[in-house]
JSON list of C-alpha atoms in Angstrom, two decimals:
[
{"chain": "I", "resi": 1, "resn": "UNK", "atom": "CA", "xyz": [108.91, 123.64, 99.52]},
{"chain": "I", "resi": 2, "resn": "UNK", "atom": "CA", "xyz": [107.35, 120.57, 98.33]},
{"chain": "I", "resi": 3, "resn": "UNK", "atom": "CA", "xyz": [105.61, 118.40, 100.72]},
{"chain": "I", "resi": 4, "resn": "UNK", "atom": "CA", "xyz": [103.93, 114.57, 100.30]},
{"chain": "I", "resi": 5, "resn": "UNK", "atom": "CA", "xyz": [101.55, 113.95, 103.16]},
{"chain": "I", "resi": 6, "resn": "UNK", "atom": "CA", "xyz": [99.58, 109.93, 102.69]},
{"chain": "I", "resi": 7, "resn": "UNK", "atom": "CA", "xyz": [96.97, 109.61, 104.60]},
{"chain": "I", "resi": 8, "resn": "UNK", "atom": "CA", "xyz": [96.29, 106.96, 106.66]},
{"chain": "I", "resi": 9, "resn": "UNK", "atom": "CA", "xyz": [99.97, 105.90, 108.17]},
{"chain": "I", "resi": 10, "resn": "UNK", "atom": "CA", "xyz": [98.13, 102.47, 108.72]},
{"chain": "I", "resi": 11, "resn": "UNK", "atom": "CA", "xyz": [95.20, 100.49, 107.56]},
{"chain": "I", "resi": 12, "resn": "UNK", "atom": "CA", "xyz": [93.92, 96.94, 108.11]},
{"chain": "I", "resi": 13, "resn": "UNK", "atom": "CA", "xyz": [91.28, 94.88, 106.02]},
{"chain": "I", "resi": 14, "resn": "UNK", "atom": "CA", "xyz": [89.93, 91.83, 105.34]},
{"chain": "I", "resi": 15, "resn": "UNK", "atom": "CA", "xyz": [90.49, 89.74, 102.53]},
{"chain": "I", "resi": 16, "resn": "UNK", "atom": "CA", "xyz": [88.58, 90.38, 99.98]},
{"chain": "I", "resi": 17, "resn": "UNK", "atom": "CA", "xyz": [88.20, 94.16, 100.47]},
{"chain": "I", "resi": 18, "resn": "UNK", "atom": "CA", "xyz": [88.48, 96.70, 97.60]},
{"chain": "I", "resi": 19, "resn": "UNK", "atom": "CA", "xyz": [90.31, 99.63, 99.64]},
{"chain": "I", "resi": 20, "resn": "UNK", "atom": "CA", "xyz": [92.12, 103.42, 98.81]},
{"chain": "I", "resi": 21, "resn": "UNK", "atom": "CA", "xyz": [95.36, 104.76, 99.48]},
{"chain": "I", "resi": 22, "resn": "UNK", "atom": "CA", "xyz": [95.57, 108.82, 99.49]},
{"chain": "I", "resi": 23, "resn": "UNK", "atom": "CA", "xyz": [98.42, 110.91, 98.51]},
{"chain": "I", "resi": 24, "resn": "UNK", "atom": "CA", "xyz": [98.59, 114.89, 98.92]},
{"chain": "I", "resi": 25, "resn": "UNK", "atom": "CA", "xyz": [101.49, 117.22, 97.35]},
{"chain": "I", "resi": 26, "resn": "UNK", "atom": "CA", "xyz": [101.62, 121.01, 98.19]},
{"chain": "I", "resi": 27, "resn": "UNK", "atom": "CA", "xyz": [103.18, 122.45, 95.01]},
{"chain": "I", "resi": 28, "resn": "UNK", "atom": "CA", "xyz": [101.28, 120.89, 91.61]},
{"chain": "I", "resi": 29, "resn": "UNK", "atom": "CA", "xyz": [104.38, 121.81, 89.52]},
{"chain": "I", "resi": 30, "resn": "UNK", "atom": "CA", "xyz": [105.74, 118.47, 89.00]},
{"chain": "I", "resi": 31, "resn": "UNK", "atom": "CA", "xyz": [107.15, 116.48, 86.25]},
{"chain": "I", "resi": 32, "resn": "UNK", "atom": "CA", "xyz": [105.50, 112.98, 87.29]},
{"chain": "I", "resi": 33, "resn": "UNK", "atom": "CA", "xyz": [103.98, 111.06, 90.42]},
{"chain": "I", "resi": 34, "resn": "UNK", "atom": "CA", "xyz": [104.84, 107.55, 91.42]},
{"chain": "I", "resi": 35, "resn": "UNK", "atom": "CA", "xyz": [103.89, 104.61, 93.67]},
{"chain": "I", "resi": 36, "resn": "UNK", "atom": "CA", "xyz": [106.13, 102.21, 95.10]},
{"chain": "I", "resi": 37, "resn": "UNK", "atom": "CA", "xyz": [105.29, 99.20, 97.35]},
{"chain": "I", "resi": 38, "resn": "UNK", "atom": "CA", "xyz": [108.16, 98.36, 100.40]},
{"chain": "I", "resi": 39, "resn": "UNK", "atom": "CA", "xyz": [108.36, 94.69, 101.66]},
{"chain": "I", "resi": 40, "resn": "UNK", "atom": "CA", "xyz": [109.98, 94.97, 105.67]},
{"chain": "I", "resi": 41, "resn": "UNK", "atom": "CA", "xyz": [113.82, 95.50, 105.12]},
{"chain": "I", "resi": 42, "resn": "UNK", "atom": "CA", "xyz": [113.32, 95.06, 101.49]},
{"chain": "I", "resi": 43, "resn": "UNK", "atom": "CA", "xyz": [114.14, 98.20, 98.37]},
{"chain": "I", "resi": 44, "resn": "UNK", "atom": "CA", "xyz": [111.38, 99.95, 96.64]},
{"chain": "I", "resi": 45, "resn": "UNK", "atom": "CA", "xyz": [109.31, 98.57, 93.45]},
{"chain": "I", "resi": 46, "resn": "UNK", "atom": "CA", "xyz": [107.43, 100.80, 91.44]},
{"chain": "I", "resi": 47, "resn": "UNK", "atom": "CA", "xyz": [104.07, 99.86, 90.94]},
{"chain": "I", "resi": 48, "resn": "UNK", "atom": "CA", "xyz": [102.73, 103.12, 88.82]},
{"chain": "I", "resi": 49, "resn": "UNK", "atom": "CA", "xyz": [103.95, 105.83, 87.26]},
{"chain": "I", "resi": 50, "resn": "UNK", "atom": "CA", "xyz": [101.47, 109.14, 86.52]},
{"chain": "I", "resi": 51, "resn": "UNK", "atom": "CA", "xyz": [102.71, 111.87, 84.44]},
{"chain": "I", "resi": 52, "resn": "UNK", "atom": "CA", "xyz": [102.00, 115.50, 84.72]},
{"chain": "I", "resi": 53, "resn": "UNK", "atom": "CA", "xyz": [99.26, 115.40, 81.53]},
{"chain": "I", "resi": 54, "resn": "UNK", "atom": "CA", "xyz": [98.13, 111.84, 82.32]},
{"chain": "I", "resi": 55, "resn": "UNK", "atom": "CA", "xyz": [94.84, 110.90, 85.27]},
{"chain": "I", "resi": 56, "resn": "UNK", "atom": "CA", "xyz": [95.48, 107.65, 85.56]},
{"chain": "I", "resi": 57, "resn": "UNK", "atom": "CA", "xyz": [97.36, 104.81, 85.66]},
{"chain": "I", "resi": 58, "resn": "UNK", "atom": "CA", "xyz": [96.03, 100.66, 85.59]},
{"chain": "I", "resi": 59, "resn": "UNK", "atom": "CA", "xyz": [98.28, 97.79, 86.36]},
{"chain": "I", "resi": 60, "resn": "UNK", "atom": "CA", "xyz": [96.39, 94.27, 87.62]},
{"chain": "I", "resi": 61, "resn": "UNK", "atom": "CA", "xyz": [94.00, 95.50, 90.77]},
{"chain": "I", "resi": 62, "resn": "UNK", "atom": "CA", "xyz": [95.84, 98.56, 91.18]},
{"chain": "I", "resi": 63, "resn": "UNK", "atom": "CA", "xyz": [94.43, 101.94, 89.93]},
{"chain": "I", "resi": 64, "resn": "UNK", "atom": "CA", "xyz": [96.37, 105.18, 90.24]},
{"chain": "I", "resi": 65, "resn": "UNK", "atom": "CA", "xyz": [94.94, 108.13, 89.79]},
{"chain": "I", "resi": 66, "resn": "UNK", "atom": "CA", "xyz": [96.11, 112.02, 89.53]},
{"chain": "I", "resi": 67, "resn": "UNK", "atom": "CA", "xyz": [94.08, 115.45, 90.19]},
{"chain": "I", "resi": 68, "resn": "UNK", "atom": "CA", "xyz": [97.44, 117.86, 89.78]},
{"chain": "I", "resi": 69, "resn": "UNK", "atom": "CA", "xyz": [95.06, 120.98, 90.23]},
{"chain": "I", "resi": 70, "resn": "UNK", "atom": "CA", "xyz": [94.03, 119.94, 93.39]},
{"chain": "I", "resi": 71, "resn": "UNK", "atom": "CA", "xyz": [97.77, 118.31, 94.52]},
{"chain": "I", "resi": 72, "resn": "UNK", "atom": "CA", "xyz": [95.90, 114.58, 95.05]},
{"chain": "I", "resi": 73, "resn": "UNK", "atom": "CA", "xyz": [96.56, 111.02, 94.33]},
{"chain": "I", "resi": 74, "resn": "UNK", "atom": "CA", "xyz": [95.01, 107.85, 95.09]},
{"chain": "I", "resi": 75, "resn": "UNK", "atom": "CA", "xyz": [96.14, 104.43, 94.86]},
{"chain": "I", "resi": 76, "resn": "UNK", "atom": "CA", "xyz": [93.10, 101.90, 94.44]},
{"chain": "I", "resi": 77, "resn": "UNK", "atom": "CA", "xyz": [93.90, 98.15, 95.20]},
{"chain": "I", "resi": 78, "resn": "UNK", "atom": "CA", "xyz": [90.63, 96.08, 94.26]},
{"chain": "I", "resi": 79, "resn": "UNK", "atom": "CA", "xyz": [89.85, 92.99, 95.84]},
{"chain": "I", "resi": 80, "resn": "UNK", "atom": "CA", "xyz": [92.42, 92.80, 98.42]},
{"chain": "I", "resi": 81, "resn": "UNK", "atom": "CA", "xyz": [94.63, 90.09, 98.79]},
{"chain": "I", "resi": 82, "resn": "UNK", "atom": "CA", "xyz": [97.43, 89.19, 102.05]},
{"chain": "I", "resi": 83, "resn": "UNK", "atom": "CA", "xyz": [100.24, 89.01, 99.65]},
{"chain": "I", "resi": 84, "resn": "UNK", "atom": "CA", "xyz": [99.04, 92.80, 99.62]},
{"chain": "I", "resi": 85, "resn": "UNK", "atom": "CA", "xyz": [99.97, 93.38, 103.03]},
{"chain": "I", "resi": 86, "resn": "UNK", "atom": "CA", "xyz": [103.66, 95.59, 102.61]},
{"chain": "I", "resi": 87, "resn": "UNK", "atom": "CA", "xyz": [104.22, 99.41, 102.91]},
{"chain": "I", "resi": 88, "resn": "UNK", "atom": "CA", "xyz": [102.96, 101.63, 100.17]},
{"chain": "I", "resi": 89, "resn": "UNK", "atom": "CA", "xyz": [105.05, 105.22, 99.53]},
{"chain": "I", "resi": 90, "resn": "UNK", "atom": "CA", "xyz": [103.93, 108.10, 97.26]},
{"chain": "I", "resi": 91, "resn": "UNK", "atom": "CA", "xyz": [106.83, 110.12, 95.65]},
{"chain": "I", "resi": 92, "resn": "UNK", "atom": "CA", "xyz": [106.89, 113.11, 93.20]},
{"chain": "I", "resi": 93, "resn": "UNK", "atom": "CA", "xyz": [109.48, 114.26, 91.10]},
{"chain": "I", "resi": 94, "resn": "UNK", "atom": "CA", "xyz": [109.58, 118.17, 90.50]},
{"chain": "I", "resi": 95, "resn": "UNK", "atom": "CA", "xyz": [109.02, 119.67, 86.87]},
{"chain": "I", "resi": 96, "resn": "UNK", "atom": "CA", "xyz": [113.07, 118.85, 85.94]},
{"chain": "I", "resi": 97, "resn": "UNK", "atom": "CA", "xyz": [113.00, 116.08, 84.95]},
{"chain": "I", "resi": 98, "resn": "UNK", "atom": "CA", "xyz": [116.43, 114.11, 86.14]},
{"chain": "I", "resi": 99, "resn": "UNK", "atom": "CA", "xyz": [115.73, 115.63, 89.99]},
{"chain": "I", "resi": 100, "resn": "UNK", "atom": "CA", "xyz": [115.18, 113.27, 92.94]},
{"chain": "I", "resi": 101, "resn": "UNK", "atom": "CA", "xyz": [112.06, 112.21, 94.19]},
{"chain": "I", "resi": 102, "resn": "UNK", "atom": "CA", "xyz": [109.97, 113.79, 97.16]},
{"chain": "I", "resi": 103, "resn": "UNK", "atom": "CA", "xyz": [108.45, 110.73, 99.38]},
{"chain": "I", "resi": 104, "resn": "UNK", "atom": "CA", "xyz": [105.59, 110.77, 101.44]},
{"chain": "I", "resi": 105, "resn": "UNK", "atom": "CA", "xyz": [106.19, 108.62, 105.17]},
{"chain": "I", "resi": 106, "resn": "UNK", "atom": "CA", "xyz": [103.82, 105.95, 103.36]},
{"chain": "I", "resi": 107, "resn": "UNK", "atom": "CA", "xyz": [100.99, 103.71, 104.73]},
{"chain": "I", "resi": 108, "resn": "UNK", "atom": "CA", "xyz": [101.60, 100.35, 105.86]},
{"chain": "I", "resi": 109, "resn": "UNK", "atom": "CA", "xyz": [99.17, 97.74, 104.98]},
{"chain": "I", "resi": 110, "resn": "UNK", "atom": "CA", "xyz": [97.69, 94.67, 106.62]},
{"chain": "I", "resi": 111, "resn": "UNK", "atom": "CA", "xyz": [95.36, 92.16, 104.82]},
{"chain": "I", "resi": 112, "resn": "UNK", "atom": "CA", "xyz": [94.19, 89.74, 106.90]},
{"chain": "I", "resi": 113, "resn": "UNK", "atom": "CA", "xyz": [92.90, 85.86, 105.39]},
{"chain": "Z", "resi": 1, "resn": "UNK", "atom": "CA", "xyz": [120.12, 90.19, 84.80]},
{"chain": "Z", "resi": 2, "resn": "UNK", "atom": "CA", "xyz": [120.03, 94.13, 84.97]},
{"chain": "Z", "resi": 3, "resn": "UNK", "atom": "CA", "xyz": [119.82, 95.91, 87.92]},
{"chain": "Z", "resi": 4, "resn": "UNK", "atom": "CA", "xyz": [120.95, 97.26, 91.03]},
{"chain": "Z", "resi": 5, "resn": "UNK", "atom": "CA", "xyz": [123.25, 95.68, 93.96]},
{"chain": "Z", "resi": 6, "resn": "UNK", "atom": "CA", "xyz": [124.48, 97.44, 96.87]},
{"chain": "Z", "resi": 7, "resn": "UNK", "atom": "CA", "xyz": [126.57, 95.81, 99.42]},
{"chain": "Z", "resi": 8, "resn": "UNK", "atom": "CA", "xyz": [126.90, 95.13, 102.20]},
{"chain": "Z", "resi": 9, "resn": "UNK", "atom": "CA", "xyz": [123.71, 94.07, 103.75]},
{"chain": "Z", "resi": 10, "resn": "UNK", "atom": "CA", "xyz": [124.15, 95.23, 107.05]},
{"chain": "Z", "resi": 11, "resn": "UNK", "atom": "CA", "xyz": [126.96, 97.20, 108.26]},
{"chain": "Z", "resi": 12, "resn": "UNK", "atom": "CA", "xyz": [128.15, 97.96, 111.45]},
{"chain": "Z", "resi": 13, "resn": "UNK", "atom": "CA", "xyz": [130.34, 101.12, 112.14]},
{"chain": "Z", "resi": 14, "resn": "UNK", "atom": "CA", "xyz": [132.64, 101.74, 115.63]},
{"chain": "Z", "resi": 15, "resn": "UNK", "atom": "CA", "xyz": [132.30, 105.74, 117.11]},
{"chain": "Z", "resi": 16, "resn": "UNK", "atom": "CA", "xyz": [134.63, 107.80, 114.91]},
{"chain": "Z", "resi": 17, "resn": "UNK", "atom": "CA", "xyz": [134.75, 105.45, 112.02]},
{"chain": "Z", "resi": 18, "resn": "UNK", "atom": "CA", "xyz": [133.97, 106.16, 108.55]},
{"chain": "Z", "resi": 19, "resn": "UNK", "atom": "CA", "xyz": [132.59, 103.53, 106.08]},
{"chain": "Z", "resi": 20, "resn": "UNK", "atom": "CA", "xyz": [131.38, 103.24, 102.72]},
{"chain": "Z", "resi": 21, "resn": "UNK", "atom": "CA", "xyz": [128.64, 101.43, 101.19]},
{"chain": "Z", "resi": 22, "resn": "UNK", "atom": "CA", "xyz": [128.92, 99.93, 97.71]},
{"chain": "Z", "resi": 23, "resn": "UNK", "atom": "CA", "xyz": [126.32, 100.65, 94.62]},
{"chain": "Z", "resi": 24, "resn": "UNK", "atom": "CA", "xyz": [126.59, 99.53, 91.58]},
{"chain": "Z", "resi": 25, "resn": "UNK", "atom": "CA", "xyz": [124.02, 99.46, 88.24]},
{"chain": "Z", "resi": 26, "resn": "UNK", "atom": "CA", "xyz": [124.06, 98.33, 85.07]},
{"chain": "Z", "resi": 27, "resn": "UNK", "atom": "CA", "xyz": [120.85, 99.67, 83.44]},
{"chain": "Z", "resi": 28, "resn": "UNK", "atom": "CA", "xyz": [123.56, 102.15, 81.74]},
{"chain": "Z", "resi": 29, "resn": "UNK", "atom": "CA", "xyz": [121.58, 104.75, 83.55]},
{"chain": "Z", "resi": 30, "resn": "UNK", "atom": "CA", "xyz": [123.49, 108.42, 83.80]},
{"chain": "Z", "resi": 31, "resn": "UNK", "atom": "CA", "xyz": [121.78, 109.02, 87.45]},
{"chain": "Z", "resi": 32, "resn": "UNK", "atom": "CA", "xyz": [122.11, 107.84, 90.51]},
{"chain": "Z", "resi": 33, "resn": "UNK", "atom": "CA", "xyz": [121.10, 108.80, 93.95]},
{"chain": "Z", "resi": 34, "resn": "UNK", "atom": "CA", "xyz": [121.33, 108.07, 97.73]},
{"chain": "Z", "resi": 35, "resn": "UNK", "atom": "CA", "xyz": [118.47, 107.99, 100.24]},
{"chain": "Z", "resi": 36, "resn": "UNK", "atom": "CA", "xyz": [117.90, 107.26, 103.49]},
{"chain": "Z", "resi": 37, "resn": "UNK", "atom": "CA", "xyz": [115.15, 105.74, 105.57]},
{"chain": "Z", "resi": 38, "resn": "UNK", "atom": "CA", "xyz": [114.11, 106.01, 109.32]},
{"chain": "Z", "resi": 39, "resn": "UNK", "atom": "CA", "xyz": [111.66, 104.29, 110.65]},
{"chain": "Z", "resi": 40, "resn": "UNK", "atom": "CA", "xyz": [108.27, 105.55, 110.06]},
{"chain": "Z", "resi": 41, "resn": "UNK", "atom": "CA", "xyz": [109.66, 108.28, 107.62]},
{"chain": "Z", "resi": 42, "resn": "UNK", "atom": "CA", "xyz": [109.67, 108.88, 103.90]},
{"chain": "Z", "resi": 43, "resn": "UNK", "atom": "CA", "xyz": [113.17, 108.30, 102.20]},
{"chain": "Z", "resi": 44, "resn": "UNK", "atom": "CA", "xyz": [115.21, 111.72, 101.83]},
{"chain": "Z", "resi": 45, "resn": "UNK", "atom": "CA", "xyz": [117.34, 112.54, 99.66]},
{"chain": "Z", "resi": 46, "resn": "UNK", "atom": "CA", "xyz": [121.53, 112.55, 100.72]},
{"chain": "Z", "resi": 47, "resn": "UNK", "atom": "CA", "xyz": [123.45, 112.73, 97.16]},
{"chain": "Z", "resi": 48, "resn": "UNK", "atom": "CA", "xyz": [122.74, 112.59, 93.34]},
{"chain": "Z", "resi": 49, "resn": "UNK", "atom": "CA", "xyz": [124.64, 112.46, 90.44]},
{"chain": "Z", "resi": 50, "resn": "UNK", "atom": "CA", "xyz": [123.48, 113.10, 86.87]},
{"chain": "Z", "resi": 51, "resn": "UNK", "atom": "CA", "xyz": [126.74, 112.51, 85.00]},
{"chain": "Z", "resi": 52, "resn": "UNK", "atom": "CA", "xyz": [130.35, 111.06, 85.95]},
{"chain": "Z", "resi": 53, "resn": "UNK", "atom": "CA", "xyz": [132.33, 113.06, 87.78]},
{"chain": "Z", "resi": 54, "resn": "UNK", "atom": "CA", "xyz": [129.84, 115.13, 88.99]},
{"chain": "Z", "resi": 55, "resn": "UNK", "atom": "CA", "xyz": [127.08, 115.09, 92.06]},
{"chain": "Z", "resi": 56, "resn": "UNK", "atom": "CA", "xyz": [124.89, 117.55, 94.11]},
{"chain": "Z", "resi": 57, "resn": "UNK", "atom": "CA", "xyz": [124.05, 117.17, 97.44]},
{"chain": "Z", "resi": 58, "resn": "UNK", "atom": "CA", "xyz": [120.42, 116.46, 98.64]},
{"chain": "Z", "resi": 59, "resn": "UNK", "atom": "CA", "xyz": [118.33, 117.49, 101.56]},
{"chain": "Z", "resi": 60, "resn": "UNK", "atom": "CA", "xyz": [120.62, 115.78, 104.48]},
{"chain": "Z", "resi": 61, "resn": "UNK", "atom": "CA", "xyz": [123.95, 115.96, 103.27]},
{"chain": "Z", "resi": 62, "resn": "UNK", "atom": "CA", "xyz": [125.71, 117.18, 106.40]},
{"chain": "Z", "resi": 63, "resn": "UNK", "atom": "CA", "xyz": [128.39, 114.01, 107.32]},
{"chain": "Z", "resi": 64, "resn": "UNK", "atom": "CA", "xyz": [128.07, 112.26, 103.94]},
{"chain": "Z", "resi": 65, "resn": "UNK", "atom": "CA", "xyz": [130.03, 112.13, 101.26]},
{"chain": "Z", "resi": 66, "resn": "UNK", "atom": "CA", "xyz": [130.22, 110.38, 97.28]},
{"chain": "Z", "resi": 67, "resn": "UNK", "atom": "CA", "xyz": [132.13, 110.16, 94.50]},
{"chain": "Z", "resi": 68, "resn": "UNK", "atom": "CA", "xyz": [130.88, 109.02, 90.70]},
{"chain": "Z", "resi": 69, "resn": "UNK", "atom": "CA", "xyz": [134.16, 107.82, 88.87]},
{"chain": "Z", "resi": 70, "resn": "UNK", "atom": "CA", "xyz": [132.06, 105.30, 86.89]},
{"chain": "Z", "resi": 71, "resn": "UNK", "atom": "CA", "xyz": [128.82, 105.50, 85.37]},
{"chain": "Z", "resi": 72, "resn": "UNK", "atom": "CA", "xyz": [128.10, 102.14, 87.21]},
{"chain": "Z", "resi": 73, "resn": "UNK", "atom": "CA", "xyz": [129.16, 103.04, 90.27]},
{"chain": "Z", "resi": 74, "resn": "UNK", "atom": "CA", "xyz": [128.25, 105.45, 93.21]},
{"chain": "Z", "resi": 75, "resn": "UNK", "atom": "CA", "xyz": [129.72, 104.87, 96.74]},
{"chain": "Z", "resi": 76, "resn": "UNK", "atom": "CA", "xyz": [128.17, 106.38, 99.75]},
{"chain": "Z", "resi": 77, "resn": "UNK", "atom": "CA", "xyz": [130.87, 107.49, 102.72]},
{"chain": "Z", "resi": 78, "resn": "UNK", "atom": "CA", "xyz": [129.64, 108.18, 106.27]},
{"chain": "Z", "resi": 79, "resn": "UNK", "atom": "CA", "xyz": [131.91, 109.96, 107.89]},
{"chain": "Z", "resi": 80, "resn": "UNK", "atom": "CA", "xyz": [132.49, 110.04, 111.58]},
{"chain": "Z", "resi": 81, "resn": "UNK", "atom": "CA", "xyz": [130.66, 113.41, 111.11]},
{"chain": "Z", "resi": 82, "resn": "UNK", "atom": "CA", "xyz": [127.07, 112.40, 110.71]},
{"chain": "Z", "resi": 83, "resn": "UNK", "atom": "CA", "xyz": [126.41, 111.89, 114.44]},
{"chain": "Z", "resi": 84, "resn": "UNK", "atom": "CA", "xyz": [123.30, 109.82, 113.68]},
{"chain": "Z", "resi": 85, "resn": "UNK", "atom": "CA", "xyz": [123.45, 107.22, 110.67]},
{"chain": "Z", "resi": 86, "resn": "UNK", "atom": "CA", "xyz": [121.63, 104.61, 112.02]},
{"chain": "Z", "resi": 87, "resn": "UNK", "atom": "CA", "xyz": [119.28, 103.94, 109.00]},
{"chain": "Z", "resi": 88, "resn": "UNK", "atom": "CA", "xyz": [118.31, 102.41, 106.41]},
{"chain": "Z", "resi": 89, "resn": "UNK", "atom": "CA", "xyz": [120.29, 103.33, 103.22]},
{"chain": "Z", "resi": 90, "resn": "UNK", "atom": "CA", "xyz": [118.89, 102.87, 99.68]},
{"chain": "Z", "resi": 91, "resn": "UNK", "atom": "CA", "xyz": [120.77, 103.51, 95.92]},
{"chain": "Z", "resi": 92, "resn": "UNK", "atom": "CA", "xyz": [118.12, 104.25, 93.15]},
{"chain": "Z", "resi": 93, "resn": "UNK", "atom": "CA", "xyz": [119.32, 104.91, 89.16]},
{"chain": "Z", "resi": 94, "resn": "UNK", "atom": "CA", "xyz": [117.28, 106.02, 86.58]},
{"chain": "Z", "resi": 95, "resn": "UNK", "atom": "CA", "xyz": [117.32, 107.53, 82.85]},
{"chain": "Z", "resi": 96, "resn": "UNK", "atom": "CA", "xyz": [118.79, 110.96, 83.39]},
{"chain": "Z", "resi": 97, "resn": "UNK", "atom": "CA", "xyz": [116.11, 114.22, 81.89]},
{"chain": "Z", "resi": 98, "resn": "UNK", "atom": "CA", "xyz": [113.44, 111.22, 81.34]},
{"chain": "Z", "resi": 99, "resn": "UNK", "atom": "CA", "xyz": [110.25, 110.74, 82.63]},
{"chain": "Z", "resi": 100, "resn": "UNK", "atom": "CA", "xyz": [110.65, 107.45, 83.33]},
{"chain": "Z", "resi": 101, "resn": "UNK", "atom": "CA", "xyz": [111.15, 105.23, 86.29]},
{"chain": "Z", "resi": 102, "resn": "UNK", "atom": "CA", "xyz": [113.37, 105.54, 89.19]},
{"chain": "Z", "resi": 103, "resn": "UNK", "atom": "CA", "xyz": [115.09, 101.77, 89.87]},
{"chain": "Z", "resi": 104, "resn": "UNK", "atom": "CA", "xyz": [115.71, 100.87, 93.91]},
{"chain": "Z", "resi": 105, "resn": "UNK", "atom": "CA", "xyz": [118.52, 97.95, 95.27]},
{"chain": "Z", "resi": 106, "resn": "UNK", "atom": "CA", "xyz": [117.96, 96.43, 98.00]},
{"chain": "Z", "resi": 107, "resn": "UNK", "atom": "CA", "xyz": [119.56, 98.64, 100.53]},
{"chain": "Z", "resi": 108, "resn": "UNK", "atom": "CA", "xyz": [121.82, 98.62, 103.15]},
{"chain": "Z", "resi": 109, "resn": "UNK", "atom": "CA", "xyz": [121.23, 98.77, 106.60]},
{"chain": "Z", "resi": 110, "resn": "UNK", "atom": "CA", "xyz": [123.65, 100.88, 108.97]},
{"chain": "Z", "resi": 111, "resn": "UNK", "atom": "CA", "xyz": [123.51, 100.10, 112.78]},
{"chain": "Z", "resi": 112, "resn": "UNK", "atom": "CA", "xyz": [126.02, 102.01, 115.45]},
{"chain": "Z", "resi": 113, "resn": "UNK", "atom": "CA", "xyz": [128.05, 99.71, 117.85]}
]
């Protein structure tokens, strides 16, 4: 059974501070990985998508990165910003395509100004 | 604008009582699915539906139920069977056996009087 552990649940920084988000999967067969960012009481927005064949992913200051061999993923947010601050969640979708997604419990950032 | 809306906001259901939440899309997207959220958790999966008239049930099921008569359209029930649905309840549609994007409303949030 698939399983999406992020690691840590929490994190505060500074302003300012480039910073890393981590993402672990137990089964590698899987179709695509994404990230989403959660405002308090808000939806979901996706912020990157990583196929299977692809490593990474660039929007703005946010890198995403994929290692399927070793089930990892990390979410890189350069120079930090408070607007930042929000919930981030991890989610994979299993090889069939047209599935739900899995989602890790998420971490839950703070920038301070 | 294109999207998704789910109403209401915030419901409130009485001991015994069933009530349905409201999503609706018009991204023309064959998919749809139903999650919910507890605090501190990942979103699971209740319901999905690849194609009108038809929809398979997710990881928490038990006390829930759908129907897909429309392509834009995917009601959630709880019935006085799920003993526990405070939560927060979230529609998502996407392009159905695609790689691409899974698309979140806003949600709905469920509270027990």
């Amino acid at each position: 059974k698939q399983e999406v552990t992020q690691i840590p649940a929490a994190l505060s920084v500074p302003e300012g501070e480039n910073l890393v988000l981590n993402c672990s999967f137990t089964d590698s067969a899987i179709y695509n990985l994404q990230w989403f960012r959660q405002d308090p009481g808000k939806g979901l927005t996706s912020l990157l998508l990583i196929q299977s064949s692809q490593r990474e992913q660039t929007s703005g200051r946010l890198n995403a990165s994929l290692d399927k061999s070793s089930g990892r993923s990390t979410l890189y947010i350069a120079a930090s910003q408070p607007g930042d601050s929000a919930t981030y969640l991890c989610a994979v979708r299993r090889y069939q395509a047209g599935t739900a997604l899995i989602f890790g419990k998420g971490t839950t950032l703070s920038v301070s100004s | 604008d294109g999207g998704i809306t789910q109403s209401p906001k915030y419901l409130f259901r009485k001991e015994g009582q069933n009530v349905t939440l409201s999503c609706e899309q018009n991204l023309n997207h064959d998919a749809m699915y139903w999650y919910r959220q507890d605090p501190g958790q990942g979103l699971r999966l209740i319901y999905y539906s690849q194609i009108v008239n038809d929809f398979q049930k997710g990881d928490i099921a038990e006390g829930y139920s759908v129907s897909r008569e429309k392509k834009e359209s995917f009601p959630l029930t709880v019935t006085s069977a799920q003993k526990n649905p405070t939560a927060f309840y979230l529609c998502a549609s996407s392009i159905f056996n695609s790689a691409e994007t899974q698309y979140f409303g806003p949600g709905t949030r469920l509270l027990v009087l």
